[in-house]
Short mmCIF file of C-alpha atoms in Angstrom, two decimals:
data_model
loop_
_atom_site.label_atom_id
_atom_site.label_comp_id
_atom_site.label_asym_id
_atom_site.label_seq_id
_atom_site.Cartn_x
_atom_site.Cartn_y
_atom_site.Cartn_z
CA MET A 1 0.00 0.00 0.00
CA SER A 2 1.37 3.39 -0.97
CA TRP A 3 1.55 6.55 1.15
CA THR A 4 -0.91 8.17 -1.28
CA ALA A 5 -3.41 5.37 -0.72
CA LEU A 6 -3.23 5.75 3.05
CA THR A 7 -3.91 9.50 2.93
CA HIS A 8 -6.75 9.69 0.40
CA PRO A 9 -10.32 8.31 0.23
CA PRO A 10 -11.56 5.64 0.00
CA ASP A 11 -8.71 4.22 2.09
CA THR A 12 -9.04 6.93 4.74
CA LEU A 13 -12.75 6.16 5.17
CA ALA A 14 -12.03 2.46 5.61
CA ILE A 15 -9.28 3.30 8.09
CA LEU A 16 -11.64 5.64 9.93
CA ALA A 17 -14.39 3.02 10.16
CA LEU A 18 -11.89 0.55 11.61
CA ALA A 19 -10.45 3.16 13.99
CA LEU A 20 -13.87 4.17 15.33
CA ALA A 21 -14.77 0.53 15.93
CA ILE A 22 -11.47 -0.14 17.73
CA GLU A 23 -11.81 2.93 19.95
CA ALA A 24 -15.47 2.23 20.79
CA ALA A 25 -14.60 -1.33 21.78
CA ALA A 26 -11.33 -0.78 23.65
CA GLY A 27 -10.79 2.92 24.24
CA TYR A 28 -7.23 3.86 25.15
CA PRO A 29 -5.90 1.20 27.57
CA ASP A 30 -4.84 2.51 31.00
CA ALA A 31 -1.69 0.39 30.92
CA LEU A 32 -0.64 1.99 27.65
CA TYR A 33 -1.34 5.46 29.03
CA LYS A 34 0.77 4.77 32.12
CA ALA A 35 3.62 3.36 30.04
CA LEU A 36 3.69 5.80 27.12
CA GLY A 37 1.23 8.60 27.79
CA HIS A 38 -1.18 9.66 25.06
CA PRO A 39 -0.76 11.64 21.82
CA VAL A 40 -2.65 14.52 23.42
CA THR A 41 -0.23 14.59 26.37
CA TRP A 42 2.73 14.63 23.97
CA ILE A 43 1.15 17.46 21.99
CA GLY A 44 0.32 19.25 25.24
CA ALA A 45 3.94 19.02 26.38
CA LEU A 46 5.09 20.66 23.15
CA ILE A 47 2.48 23.42 23.50
CA GLY A 48 3.60 24.01 27.08
CA ARG A 49 7.21 24.37 25.94
CA LEU A 50 6.24 26.81 23.18
CA ASP A 51 4.15 28.80 25.64
CA GLY A 52 7.08 29.05 28.04
CA TRP A 53 9.60 29.96 25.33
CA LEU A 54 7.62 32.41 23.24
CA ASN A 55 4.80 33.93 25.29
CA ARG A 56 6.45 37.18 26.37
CA GLY A 57 6.73 40.81 25.30
CA SER A 58 4.02 43.23 24.21
CA ASP A 59 0.57 42.09 23.14
CA ARG A 60 1.53 42.62 19.52
CA ALA A 61 4.68 40.55 19.93
CA ARG A 62 2.75 37.83 21.75
CA ARG A 63 0.20 37.63 18.94
CA VAL A 64 2.93 37.28 16.31
CA LYS A 65 4.74 34.67 18.40
CA GLY A 66 1.43 32.86 18.94
CA VAL A 67 1.04 32.55 15.16
CA ALA A 68 4.61 31.24 14.93
CA ALA A 69 3.97 28.75 17.74
CA LEU A 70 0.87 27.44 15.97
CA VAL A 71 2.73 27.07 12.67
CA LEU A 72 5.58 25.24 14.42
CA LEU A 73 3.15 22.97 16.29
CA VAL A 74 1.25 22.07 13.13
CA GLY A 75 4.49 21.49 11.25
CA VAL A 76 5.93 19.15 13.87
CA VAL A 77 2.71 17.13 14.22
CA ALA A 78 2.16 16.96 10.46
CA ALA A 79 5.74 15.79 9.86
CA ALA A 80 5.53 13.13 12.58
CA SER A 81 2.18 11.78 11.39
CA LEU A 82 3.30 11.78 7.76
CA GLY A 83 6.41 9.88 8.77
CA LEU A 84 4.34 7.26 10.59
CA THR A 85 2.08 6.97 7.56
CA VAL A 86 5.04 6.34 5.28
CA LEU A 87 6.44 3.70 7.63
CA ALA A 88 3.05 1.98 7.82
CA ALA A 89 2.80 1.93 4.03
CA LEU A 90 6.06 -0.02 3.87
CA THR A 91 4.63 -2.91 5.91
CA GLY A 92 2.11 -3.96 3.25
CA PRO A 93 -1.55 -3.25 2.48
CA ILE A 94 -3.26 -5.05 5.35
CA ALA A 95 -0.64 -4.43 8.03
CA GLY A 96 -0.31 -0.81 6.94
CA MET A 97 -4.03 -0.15 7.11
CA LEU A 98 -4.29 -1.82 10.53
CA ALA A 99 -1.31 0.13 11.89
CA ILE A 100 -2.75 3.46 10.75
CA ALA A 101 -6.19 2.52 12.08
CA LEU A 102 -4.69 1.76 15.49
CA LEU A 103 -2.92 5.13 15.52
CA CYS A 104 -6.09 6.91 14.38
CA ALA A 105 -8.05 5.16 17.13
CA THR A 106 -6.11 7.23 19.69
CA LEU A 107 -7.63 10.47 18.39
CA PRO A 108 -11.43 10.20 18.96
CA ALA A 109 -12.70 9.60 22.50
CA GLN A 110 -16.08 7.91 22.25
CA ARG A 111 -15.56 5.47 25.09
CA SER A 112 -13.89 7.78 27.62
CA LEU A 113 -16.44 10.56 27.06
CA HIS A 114 -19.29 8.13 27.70
CA ARG A 115 -17.60 6.83 30.84
CA HIS A 116 -16.99 10.27 32.33
CA VAL A 117 -20.48 11.57 31.64
CA ALA A 118 -22.15 8.38 32.88
CA ARG A 119 -20.16 8.69 36.10
CA VAL A 120 -21.83 12.04 36.81
CA ALA A 121 -25.27 10.43 36.92
CA GLU A 122 -23.97 7.43 38.87
CA ASP A 123 -22.20 9.54 41.50
CA LEU A 124 -25.13 11.92 41.88
CA ARG A 125 -27.37 8.96 42.69
CA GLY A 126 -24.85 7.23 44.91
CA GLN A 127 -23.05 10.11 46.63
CA GLY A 128 -25.33 13.11 46.24
CA LEU A 129 -24.17 16.62 45.37
CA VAL A 130 -20.62 16.09 46.64
CA GLY A 131 -20.03 13.12 44.36
CA GLY A 132 -21.78 14.75 41.43
CA ARG A 133 -19.69 17.90 41.74
CA VAL A 134 -16.45 15.93 41.83
CA ALA A 135 -17.48 13.86 38.80
CA VAL A 136 -18.59 16.84 36.70
CA SER A 137 -15.42 18.79 37.57
CA MET A 138 -13.51 16.19 35.54
CA ILE A 139 -15.23 17.22 32.31
CA VAL A 140 -16.15 20.92 32.64
CA GLY A 141 -14.23 24.07 33.54
CA ARG A 142 -16.96 25.87 35.47
CA ASP A 143 -16.93 26.16 39.26
CA PRO A 144 -18.56 22.95 40.56
CA GLU A 145 -19.39 24.44 43.96
CA THR A 146 -21.85 26.81 42.30
CA LEU A 147 -23.87 23.93 40.80
CA ASP A 148 -26.96 22.30 42.24
CA GLU A 149 -28.19 18.93 40.94
CA ALA A 150 -29.85 20.47 37.88
CA GLY A 151 -26.73 22.53 37.13
CA ILE A 152 -24.52 19.46 37.41
CA CYS A 153 -26.71 17.50 35.03
CA ARG A 154 -26.96 20.34 32.52
CA ALA A 155 -23.18 20.78 32.61
CA ALA A 156 -22.66 17.07 31.95
CA ILE A 157 -25.10 17.08 29.03
CA GLU A 158 -23.56 20.25 27.55
CA SER A 159 -20.10 18.70 27.81
CA LEU A 160 -21.36 15.52 26.16
CA ALA A 161 -22.84 17.47 23.25
CA GLU A 162 -19.86 19.78 22.73
CA ASN A 163 -17.29 17.00 23.07
CA PHE A 164 -19.24 14.78 20.71
CA SER A 165 -18.45 17.46 18.14
CA ASP A 166 -14.85 18.39 18.88
CA GLY A 167 -13.73 15.14 20.51
CA ILE A 168 -15.27 12.63 18.12
CA VAL A 169 -16.89 13.99 14.97
CA ALA A 170 -14.16 16.56 14.25
CA PRO A 171 -11.18 14.17 14.43
CA ALA A 172 -13.23 11.64 12.46
CA PHE A 173 -14.00 14.25 9.80
CA TRP A 174 -10.35 15.18 9.36
CA ILE A 175 -9.16 11.57 9.41
CA GLY A 176 -11.72 10.76 6.72
CA LEU A 177 -10.53 13.73 4.68
CA ALA A 178 -6.76 13.44 5.11
CA GLY A 179 -5.92 10.27 7.02
CA LEU A 180 -3.74 10.21 10.13
CA PRO A 181 -2.08 13.57 9.33
CA GLY A 182 -5.47 15.26 9.10
CA GLY A 183 -6.66 13.85 12.40
CA ALA A 184 -3.39 14.49 14.21
CA VAL A 185 -3.12 18.10 13.06
CA TYR A 186 -6.74 18.71 14.07
CA LYS A 187 -6.02 17.27 17.52
CA ALA A 188 -2.98 19.52 17.86
CA VAL A 189 -5.00 22.63 17.00
CA ASN A 190 -7.84 21.64 19.34
CA THR A 191 -5.41 20.92 22.19
CA ALA A 192 -3.70 24.27 21.62
CA ASP A 193 -7.06 26.02 21.86
CA SER A 194 -7.87 24.24 25.13
CA MET A 195 -4.49 25.18 26.62
CA ILE A 196 -3.75 28.67 25.33
CA GLY A 197 -6.91 29.83 23.56
CA HIS A 198 -8.42 31.52 26.61
CA ARG A 199 -9.09 35.24 26.98
CA THR A 200 -6.84 35.60 30.01
CA PRO A 201 -4.15 38.27 30.45
CA ARG A 202 -1.48 35.69 29.63
CA HIS A 203 -3.13 34.06 26.63
CA ALA A 204 -5.52 36.57 25.03
CA ALA A 205 -2.86 37.64 22.52
CA PHE A 206 -0.59 34.58 22.38
CA GLY A 207 -3.49 32.16 21.98
CA TRP A 208 -5.44 34.27 19.49
CA ALA A 209 -4.29 32.28 16.43
CA ALA A 210 -4.97 28.93 18.07
CA ALA A 211 -8.48 29.96 19.12
CA ARG A 212 -9.40 31.39 15.71
CA PHE A 213 -7.98 28.43 13.79
CA ASP A 214 -9.77 25.99 16.12
CA ASP A 215 -13.04 27.77 15.35
CA LEU A 216 -12.38 27.27 11.65
CA VAL A 217 -11.40 23.58 11.72
CA ASN A 218 -14.35 22.72 13.99
CA LEU A 219 -16.96 24.42 11.81
CA PRO A 220 -17.90 21.44 9.57
CA ALA A 221 -17.96 18.96 12.45
CA SER A 222 -20.22 21.11 14.62
CA ARG A 223 -22.89 21.17 11.91
CA LEU A 224 -22.50 17.46 11.24
CA SER A 225 -22.73 16.71 14.97
CA ALA A 226 -26.01 18.61 15.23
CA ALA A 227 -27.36 16.68 12.25
CA LEU A 228 -26.34 13.35 13.81
CA ILE A 229 -28.00 14.22 17.13
CA LEU A 230 -31.14 15.29 15.28
CA ALA A 231 -31.13 12.05 13.27
CA ALA A 232 -30.57 10.00 16.43
CA ALA A 233 -33.59 11.68 18.02
CA THR A 234 -35.82 10.19 15.32
CA LEU A 235 -35.03 6.73 16.70
CA HIS A 236 -35.81 7.43 20.36
CA ARG A 237 -39.31 7.63 21.77
CA ASN A 238 -38.31 10.00 24.55
CA ALA A 239 -36.55 12.46 22.23
CA SER A 240 -37.85 14.98 19.71
CA ALA A 241 -36.24 15.48 16.31
CA ARG A 242 -38.65 18.37 15.70
CA GLY A 243 -37.54 20.01 18.94
CA ALA A 244 -33.88 19.53 17.99
CA LEU A 245 -34.41 21.17 14.60
CA ALA A 246 -36.31 24.09 16.11
CA ALA A 247 -33.59 24.69 18.70
CA ILE A 248 -30.82 24.55 16.10
CA ARG A 249 -32.59 27.09 13.91
CA ARG A 250 -33.45 29.42 16.77
CA ASP A 251 -30.53 29.13 19.19
CA ALA A 252 -27.34 27.72 17.63
CA GLY A 253 -26.21 31.08 16.28
CA GLN A 254 -26.81 32.81 19.62
CA HIS A 255 -24.08 30.87 21.46
CA ARG A 256 -20.86 32.76 22.25
CA SER A 257 -19.00 29.99 20.42
CA PRO A 258 -19.49 29.77 16.65
CA ASN A 259 -19.53 25.98 16.92
CA ALA A 260 -20.59 24.74 20.36
CA GLY A 261 -24.13 26.07 19.97
CA TRP A 262 -24.94 23.61 17.19
CA PRO A 263 -24.62 20.29 19.07
CA GLU A 264 -25.76 21.87 22.36
CA ALA A 265 -28.91 23.30 20.77
CA ALA A 266 -29.61 19.98 19.04
CA MET A 267 -29.23 18.06 22.30
CA ALA A 268 -31.31 20.58 24.28
CA GLY A 269 -34.15 20.54 21.76
CA ALA A 270 -34.11 16.77 21.42
CA LEU A 271 -34.37 16.30 25.21
CA GLY A 272 -36.78 19.17 25.89
CA LEU A 273 -34.22 20.97 28.07
CA ARG A 274 -32.51 24.33 28.35
CA LEU A 275 -28.72 24.16 28.23
CA ALA A 276 -25.86 26.69 28.37
CA GLY A 277 -27.12 30.03 29.72
CA PRO A 278 -25.30 31.99 32.46
CA ARG A 279 -22.60 30.11 34.39
CA VAL A 280 -19.53 30.72 36.56
CA TYR A 281 -15.89 30.13 35.56
CA GLY A 282 -13.10 30.93 37.99
CA GLY A 283 -15.38 33.08 40.09
CA THR A 284 -16.54 35.09 37.06
CA ARG A 285 -20.12 34.89 35.85
CA VAL A 286 -20.31 34.38 32.09
CA ALA A 287 -23.53 35.39 30.36
CA ASP A 288 -24.54 33.19 27.46
CA ALA A 289 -27.77 32.50 25.60
CA TRP A 290 -29.90 29.52 26.50
CA MET A 291 -29.96 26.63 24.06
CA GLY A 292 -33.44 25.14 23.88
CA ASP A 293 -36.65 26.40 25.45
CA GLY A 294 -37.53 23.42 27.64
CA ARG A 295 -37.09 22.89 31.36
CA ALA A 296 -33.90 23.85 33.17
CA GLU A 297 -34.44 21.28 35.93
CA ALA A 298 -32.41 18.38 34.59
CA GLY A 299 -31.70 15.20 36.55
CA PRO A 300 -29.64 12.01 36.29
CA ALA A 301 -32.32 10.42 34.11
CA ASP A 302 -31.80 13.22 31.59
CA VAL A 303 -28.07 12.55 31.54
CA GLU A 304 -28.88 8.93 30.72
CA ARG A 305 -31.28 10.00 27.95
CA ALA A 306 -28.51 12.18 26.52
CA LEU A 307 -26.09 9.25 26.63
CA ALA A 308 -28.58 7.08 24.76
CA LEU A 309 -28.79 9.71 22.01
CA TYR A 310 -25.01 9.96 22.02
CA ARG A 311 -24.57 6.20 21.52
CA THR A 312 -26.99 6.25 18.61
CA ALA A 313 -25.27 9.27 17.05
CA CYS A 314 -21.88 7.54 17.36
CA ALA A 315 -23.32 4.45 15.68
CA MET A 316 -24.72 6.60 12.89
CA LEU A 317 -21.32 8.21 12.39
CA TRP A 318 -19.77 4.77 11.99
CA VAL A 319 -22.48 3.63 9.56
CA LEU A 320 -21.99 6.76 7.44
CA THR A 321 -18.23 6.20 7.42
CA ALA A 322 -18.48 2.51 6.51
CA ALA A 323 -21.09 3.20 3.81
CA GLY A 324 -18.90 5.96 2.39
CA ALA A 325 -15.91 3.63 2.26
CA VAL A 326 -17.92 0.95 0.45
CA LEU A 327 -19.39 3.48 -1.96
CA MET A 328 -16.01 4.99 -2.78
CA LEU A 329 -14.51 1.56 -3.39
CA ALA A 330 -17.38 0.70 -5.72
CA VAL A 331 -17.00 3.86 -7.82
#
C-alpha cells in the first residue's frame, strides 16, 4: 500500500471506520497510558514548551509569536504523522491499514467521554451533590461548587454534546478527509485552543491564532454533529427530532462559540431541556444564551437520555463512514 493510498479516500474512510470501531470497543488502555502517555499529552507538552519559550513581550509581539507557535506545532505534528504513515505503508496493504487505524483510534474519545459523563449520573445517585460535583469537575471548567443537581446535570449534558463534536466527529472528519495527518493536526489545534486559547491576560494575545484556527477547523464537524443528534432523536421515543431542529434554527447562532451552539442546541431541543445560559468560571459569571426552550431542571435520568442519544449518534457516524468507504470503493 502506498503513502498516497493511506492518505486519500476511499482508504481513509475504511481506516476511519476501523479506527472508530477499535476505539469504541477498547478505548485507550490505561496500561498503555501509564507506560507511554497519550498523543494529546505529547502534543500538550510541546504546546507548554512553546508557551514558556515564546509567550512574552508586548501584546503585539505575543500575537505574532502565537502565530509562529501554531505554525511550528502544526508542522511538527504533520511531519511526525506523515512519517508514521510512510512507515506503515512499507509494511504492506493489510498491516499498513491496521497500523494506521490503530494510531487513528487514539484520536477520537467515544468510550472515555461516555464513561466520564455516565459517572456524573452514577455519583449523583450514589453520593449526592458532593459526588456529582467531583465527577462533573472532571469534564467541565466551570466552578462545581456553584452547581446544584440540575446545574450538574446540565453541565454534563452540555459537555457531552460539545465534546461529541470536537472530541469525536471533528477528528473523524479530518481523518476521513486526510488520514492520520489530518486527524493528528486537528487534535494539535484543538489541544492548543484548550491550553492557550483563553481570553486571560497571559493568553488573550498569544493564543489568538490557536483559538481562531480551532473555530475554523471545527466548523464542519459542529454542523454534522447537530445533524447526527437530530437524526438520532428520530429513533428514540423520549426524544424529539422536531424540537432539535427548532432549537438549532433558533438558538445555535446565539451561542458565544461559533460551533458549540450547534450540538448543544440539538441536544437541548431533542431532550426538551434548556442548556448553556449563564454560568460561573473561575469566580466570574459568564452570560450566554440559553440553548433550547424546555425545562432547566435536569436530573440524572436526563443525563442517561442524553447518553442514549449519544450512543446512537456515534453508531450513525460509523455507519456513514463505513457506507462511504464501500461506496467509494465501488465507484
